[in-house]
PDB file of C-alpha atoms in Angstrom:
ATOM      1  CA  MET A   1     -59.916 -66.458 -37.255  1.00  0.00           C
ATOM      2  CA  PRO A   2     -63.072 -64.507 -36.242  1.00  0.00           C
ATOM      3  CA  LEU A   3     -62.366 -60.892 -35.197  1.00  0.00           C
ATOM      4  CA  ALA A   4     -63.949 -59.260 -32.049  1.00  0.00           C
ATOM      5  CA  LYS A   5     -63.866 -55.479 -31.775  1.00  0.00           C
ATOM      6  CA  ILE A   6     -64.350 -53.967 -28.255  1.00  0.00           C
ATOM      7  CA  VAL A   7     -64.795 -50.297 -27.912  1.00  0.00           C
ATOM      8  CA  TYR A   8     -64.922 -48.789 -24.412  1.00  0.00           C
ATOM      9  CA  ALA A   9     -65.437 -45.538 -22.549  1.00  0.00           C
ATOM     10  CA  SER A  10     -63.914 -45.498 -19.026  1.00  0.00           C
ATOM     11  CA  MET A  11     -63.427 -42.784 -16.459  1.00  0.00           C
ATOM     12  CA  THR A  12     -62.196 -44.517 -13.376  1.00  0.00           C
ATOM     13  CA  GLY A  13     -60.767 -47.665 -15.147  1.00  0.00           C
ATOM     14  CA  ASN A  14     -63.663 -49.892 -13.992  1.00  0.00           C
ATOM     15  CA  THR A  15     -65.170 -50.213 -17.446  1.00  0.00           C
ATOM     16  CA  GLU A  16     -61.726 -50.585 -19.059  1.00  0.00           C
ATOM     17  CA  GLU A  17     -61.182 -53.555 -16.596  1.00  0.00           C
ATOM     18  CA  ILE A  18     -64.403 -55.260 -17.511  1.00  0.00           C
ATOM     19  CA  ALA A  19     -63.485 -54.767 -21.328  1.00  0.00           C
ATOM     20  CA  ASP A  20     -60.098 -56.351 -20.559  1.00  0.00           C
ATOM     21  CA  VAL A  21     -61.753 -59.367 -18.973  1.00  0.00           C
ATOM     22  CA  VAL A  22     -63.919 -59.970 -22.014  1.00  0.00           C
ATOM     23  CA  ALA A  23     -60.999 -59.465 -24.298  1.00  0.00           C
ATOM     24  CA  GLU A  24     -58.777 -61.935 -22.562  1.00  0.00           C
ATOM     25  CA  LYS A  25     -61.453 -64.585 -22.497  1.00  0.00           C
ATOM     26  CA  LEU A  26     -62.254 -64.157 -26.143  1.00  0.00           C
ATOM     27  CA  GLU A  27     -58.555 -64.451 -27.006  1.00  0.00           C
ATOM     28  CA  SER A  28     -58.266 -67.734 -24.806  1.00  0.00           C
ATOM     29  CA  LEU A  29     -61.108 -68.953 -27.131  1.00  0.00           C
ATOM     30  CA  GLY A  30     -59.129 -68.471 -30.171  1.00  0.00           C
ATOM     31  CA  LEU A  31     -60.441 -65.139 -31.418  1.00  0.00           C
ATOM     32  CA  ASP A  32     -58.444 -62.238 -32.701  1.00  0.00           C
ATOM     33  CA  VAL A  33     -59.405 -59.083 -30.493  1.00  0.00           C
ATOM     34  CA  ASP A  34     -59.126 -55.434 -31.078  1.00  0.00           C
ATOM     35  CA  LEU A  35     -59.705 -53.336 -27.898  1.00  0.00           C
ATOM     36  CA  ASP A  36     -59.806 -49.656 -28.259  1.00  0.00           C
ATOM     37  CA  GLU A  37     -60.850 -46.490 -26.331  1.00  0.00           C
ATOM     38  CA  CYS A  38     -63.958 -44.896 -28.033  1.00  0.00           C
ATOM     39  CA  THR A  39     -62.180 -41.650 -28.961  1.00  0.00           C
ATOM     40  CA  ALA A  40     -59.432 -43.603 -30.936  1.00  0.00           C
ATOM     41  CA  VAL A  41     -61.852 -45.298 -33.379  1.00  0.00           C
ATOM     42  CA  ASP A  42     -64.894 -44.790 -35.523  1.00  0.00           C
ATOM     43  CA  ALA A  43     -68.103 -46.586 -35.329  1.00  0.00           C
ATOM     44  CA  SER A  44     -67.568 -47.804 -39.057  1.00  0.00           C
ATOM     45  CA  ASP A  45     -64.687 -49.777 -37.713  1.00  0.00           C
ATOM     46  CA  PHE A  46     -67.149 -52.325 -36.431  1.00  0.00           C
ATOM     47  CA  GLN A  47     -67.813 -53.281 -40.245  1.00  0.00           C
ATOM     48  CA  GLU A  48     -64.570 -55.266 -40.318  1.00  0.00           C
ATOM     49  CA  ALA A  49     -65.408 -57.399 -37.201  1.00  0.00           C
ATOM     50  CA  ASP A  50     -67.379 -60.500 -36.745  1.00  0.00           C
ATOM     51  CA  ILE A  51     -68.343 -59.665 -32.988  1.00  0.00           C
ATOM     52  CA  VAL A  52     -68.779 -56.003 -32.017  1.00  0.00           C
ATOM     53  CA  ILE A  53     -68.930 -55.112 -28.341  1.00  0.00           C
ATOM     54  CA  VAL A  54     -69.351 -51.672 -26.602  1.00  0.00           C
ATOM     55  CA  ALA A  55     -68.341 -51.302 -22.950  1.00  0.00           C
ATOM     56  CA  SER A  56     -69.455 -48.016 -21.421  1.00  0.00           C
ATOM     57  CA  TYR A  57     -70.037 -46.496 -17.999  1.00  0.00           C
ATOM     58  CA  THR A  58     -73.146 -44.582 -17.234  1.00  0.00           C
ATOM     59  CA  TYR A  59     -72.656 -40.932 -16.108  1.00  0.00           C
ATOM     60  CA  GLY A  60     -74.620 -39.202 -13.428  1.00  0.00           C
ATOM     61  CA  ASP A  61     -78.372 -39.822 -13.707  1.00  0.00           C
ATOM     62  CA  GLY A  62     -78.339 -42.129 -16.762  1.00  0.00           C
ATOM     63  CA  GLU A  63     -76.227 -40.075 -19.271  1.00  0.00           C
ATOM     64  CA  LEU A  64     -73.932 -41.431 -21.954  1.00  0.00           C
ATOM     65  CA  PRO A  65     -70.311 -40.267 -21.205  1.00  0.00           C
ATOM     66  CA  ASP A  66     -69.477 -37.250 -23.267  1.00  0.00           C
ATOM     67  CA  GLU A  67     -66.600 -39.081 -24.901  1.00  0.00           C
ATOM     68  CA  ILE A  68     -68.788 -41.809 -26.431  1.00  0.00           C
ATOM     69  CA  VAL A  69     -71.781 -39.684 -27.675  1.00  0.00           C
ATOM     70  CA  ASP A  70     -70.494 -39.275 -31.162  1.00  0.00           C
ATOM     71  CA  PHE A  71     -69.562 -42.956 -31.513  1.00  0.00           C
ATOM     72  CA  TYR A  72     -73.184 -43.772 -30.251  1.00  0.00           C
ATOM     73  CA  ASP A  73     -74.793 -41.413 -32.867  1.00  0.00           C
ATOM     74  CA  ASP A  74     -72.545 -42.903 -35.620  1.00  0.00           C
ATOM     75  CA  LEU A  75     -73.278 -46.487 -34.677  1.00  0.00           C
ATOM     76  CA  GLN A  76     -77.135 -46.056 -35.287  1.00  0.00           C
ATOM     77  CA  ASP A  77     -76.307 -45.063 -38.889  1.00  0.00           C
ATOM     78  CA  LEU A  78     -74.485 -48.283 -39.714  1.00  0.00           C
ATOM     79  CA  ASP A  79     -75.742 -51.590 -41.337  1.00  0.00           C
ATOM     80  CA  LEU A  80     -74.169 -54.388 -39.223  1.00  0.00           C
ATOM     81  CA  THR A  81     -76.218 -57.139 -40.724  1.00  0.00           C
ATOM     82  CA  GLY A  82     -74.447 -60.406 -40.027  1.00  0.00           C
ATOM     83  CA  LYS A  83     -72.444 -59.083 -36.980  1.00  0.00           C
ATOM     84  CA  VAL A  84     -72.975 -60.377 -33.541  1.00  0.00           C
ATOM     85  CA  PHE A  85     -73.106 -57.695 -30.822  1.00  0.00           C
ATOM     86  CA  GLY A  86     -72.809 -57.450 -27.208  1.00  0.00           C
ATOM     87  CA  VAL A  87     -72.947 -54.673 -24.627  1.00  0.00           C
ATOM     88  CA  ILE A  88     -71.303 -54.484 -21.202  1.00  0.00           C
ATOM     89  CA  GLY A  89     -70.992 -51.580 -18.797  1.00  0.00           C
ATOM     90  CA  SER A  90     -70.515 -50.210 -15.307  1.00  0.00           C
ATOM     91  CA  GLY A  91     -72.524 -47.994 -13.120  1.00  0.00           C
ATOM     92  CA  ASP A  92     -73.421 -47.168  -9.662  1.00  0.00           C
ATOM     93  CA  THR A  93     -76.558 -48.595  -8.052  1.00  0.00           C
ATOM     94  CA  PHE A  94     -76.888 -45.359  -6.061  1.00  0.00           C
ATOM     95  CA  TYR A  95     -78.449 -43.669  -9.096  1.00  0.00           C
ATOM     96  CA  ASP A  96     -81.981 -44.520 -10.268  1.00  0.00           C
ATOM     97  CA  GLU A  97     -80.823 -45.125 -13.809  1.00  0.00           C
ATOM     98  CA  PHE A  98     -78.309 -47.919 -13.040  1.00  0.00           C
ATOM     99  CA  CYS A  99     -76.115 -48.768 -16.187  1.00  0.00           C
ATOM    100  CA  LYS A 100     -78.596 -47.038 -18.612  1.00  0.00           C
ATOM    101  CA  SER A 101     -75.913 -46.539 -21.067  1.00  0.00           C
ATOM    102  CA  VAL A 102     -75.881 -50.439 -21.587  1.00  0.00           C
ATOM    103  CA  ASP A 103     -79.605 -50.240 -22.447  1.00  0.00           C
ATOM    104  CA  ASP A 104     -79.002 -47.254 -24.834  1.00  0.00           C
ATOM    105  CA  PHE A 105     -76.258 -49.185 -26.785  1.00  0.00           C
ATOM    106  CA  GLU A 106     -78.541 -52.284 -26.926  1.00  0.00           C
ATOM    107  CA  ALA A 107     -81.175 -50.193 -28.640  1.00  0.00           C
ATOM    108  CA  ALA A 108     -78.642 -48.470 -30.908  1.00  0.00           C
ATOM    109  CA  PHE A 109     -77.271 -51.928 -32.004  1.00  0.00           C
ATOM    110  CA  THR A 110     -80.891 -53.062 -32.770  1.00  0.00           C
ATOM    111  CA  LYS A 111     -81.165 -50.220 -35.241  1.00  0.00           C
ATOM    112  CA  THR A 112     -78.047 -51.667 -37.141  1.00  0.00           C
ATOM    113  CA  SER A 113     -79.599 -55.074 -37.762  1.00  0.00           C
ATOM    114  CA  ALA A 114     -76.784 -56.819 -35.781  1.00  0.00           C
ATOM    115  CA  THR A 115     -77.743 -59.927 -34.018  1.00  0.00           C
ATOM    116  CA  LYS A 116     -77.662 -59.928 -30.135  1.00  0.00           C
ATOM    117  CA  GLY A 117     -75.226 -62.459 -29.215  1.00  0.00           C
ATOM    118  CA  ALA A 118     -75.449 -62.482 -25.376  1.00  0.00           C
ATOM    119  CA  ASP A 119     -77.407 -60.891 -22.664  1.00  0.00           C
ATOM    120  CA  SER A 120     -75.756 -57.700 -21.579  1.00  0.00           C
ATOM    121  CA  VAL A 121     -73.707 -57.524 -18.235  1.00  0.00           C
ATOM    122  CA  LYS A 122     -74.058 -54.571 -15.988  1.00  0.00           C
ATOM    123  CA  VAL A 123     -71.397 -54.200 -13.174  1.00  0.00           C
ATOM    124  CA  ASP A 124     -71.793 -52.214 -10.033  1.00  0.00           C
ATOM    125  CA  LEU A 125     -68.648 -50.135  -9.880  1.00  0.00           C
ATOM    126  CA  ALA A 126     -65.606 -52.386  -9.990  1.00  0.00           C
ATOM    127  CA  ALA A 127     -65.827 -56.024 -11.161  1.00  0.00           C
ATOM    128  CA  GLU A 128     -65.771 -58.591  -8.396  1.00  0.00           C
ATOM    129  CA  GLU A 129     -65.517 -62.465  -8.720  1.00  0.00           C
ATOM    130  CA  GLU A 130     -69.176 -62.896  -9.589  1.00  0.00           C
ATOM    131  CA  ASP A 131     -69.025 -60.156 -12.138  1.00  0.00           C
ATOM    132  CA  ILE A 132     -65.911 -61.719 -13.868  1.00  0.00           C
ATOM    133  CA  ALA A 133     -67.641 -64.967 -14.129  1.00  0.00           C
ATOM    134  CA  LYS A 134     -70.528 -63.420 -15.819  1.00  0.00           C
ATOM    135  CA  LEU A 135     -68.372 -61.512 -18.237  1.00  0.00           C
ATOM    136  CA  GLU A 136     -66.530 -64.589 -19.091  1.00  0.00           C
ATOM    137  CA  ALA A 137     -69.777 -66.319 -19.628  1.00  0.00           C
ATOM    138  CA  PHE A 138     -70.784 -63.458 -21.901  1.00  0.00           C
ATOM    139  CA  ALA A 139     -67.591 -63.748 -23.996  1.00  0.00           C
ATOM    140  CA  GLU A 140     -68.166 -67.576 -24.273  1.00  0.00           C
ATOM    141  CA  THR A 141     -71.792 -67.155 -25.471  1.00  0.00           C
ATOM    142  CA  LEU A 142     -70.600 -64.507 -28.030  1.00  0.00           C
ATOM    143  CA  ALA A 143     -67.780 -66.558 -29.365  1.00  0.00           C
ATOM    144  CA  ALA A 144     -70.060 -69.627 -29.777  1.00  0.00           C
ATOM    145  CA  LYS A 145     -72.088 -67.538 -32.307  1.00  0.00           C
ATOM    146  CA  VAL A 146     -69.259 -67.214 -34.699  1.00  0.00           C
ATOM    147  CA  ASN A 147     -67.225 -70.496 -34.207  1.00  0.00           C
TER     148      ASN A 147
END
């Protein structure tokens, strides 16, 4: 069975919630899923997965959360050729740089030679029904790339 590895950073619980939505959908599609908080794993753990996903919130005026900076730096040094990646995140439209961490992680994955499996999903604060539908479609698109 294909393995999807999801790594997340969450301060308020919003990003963990959106990571959970994606994890549950992937499991319902028959994939094995590892869901881990970013400080509990190393970026190199992505090498054992078929689908690699980062879920991060954006802090303040577009900064990566402190707890995921090392993971972000290490990710860019990996060769993830043959892996399918996706990025999701939460932010606040109050700020000019809405969900910039999502864009930063997309750029980082591009350096790894991983294949983009689905368009990123950006959620304003907590996920609502429309966001959940987008997250589930994101998961379905990723799963289709490895099944």
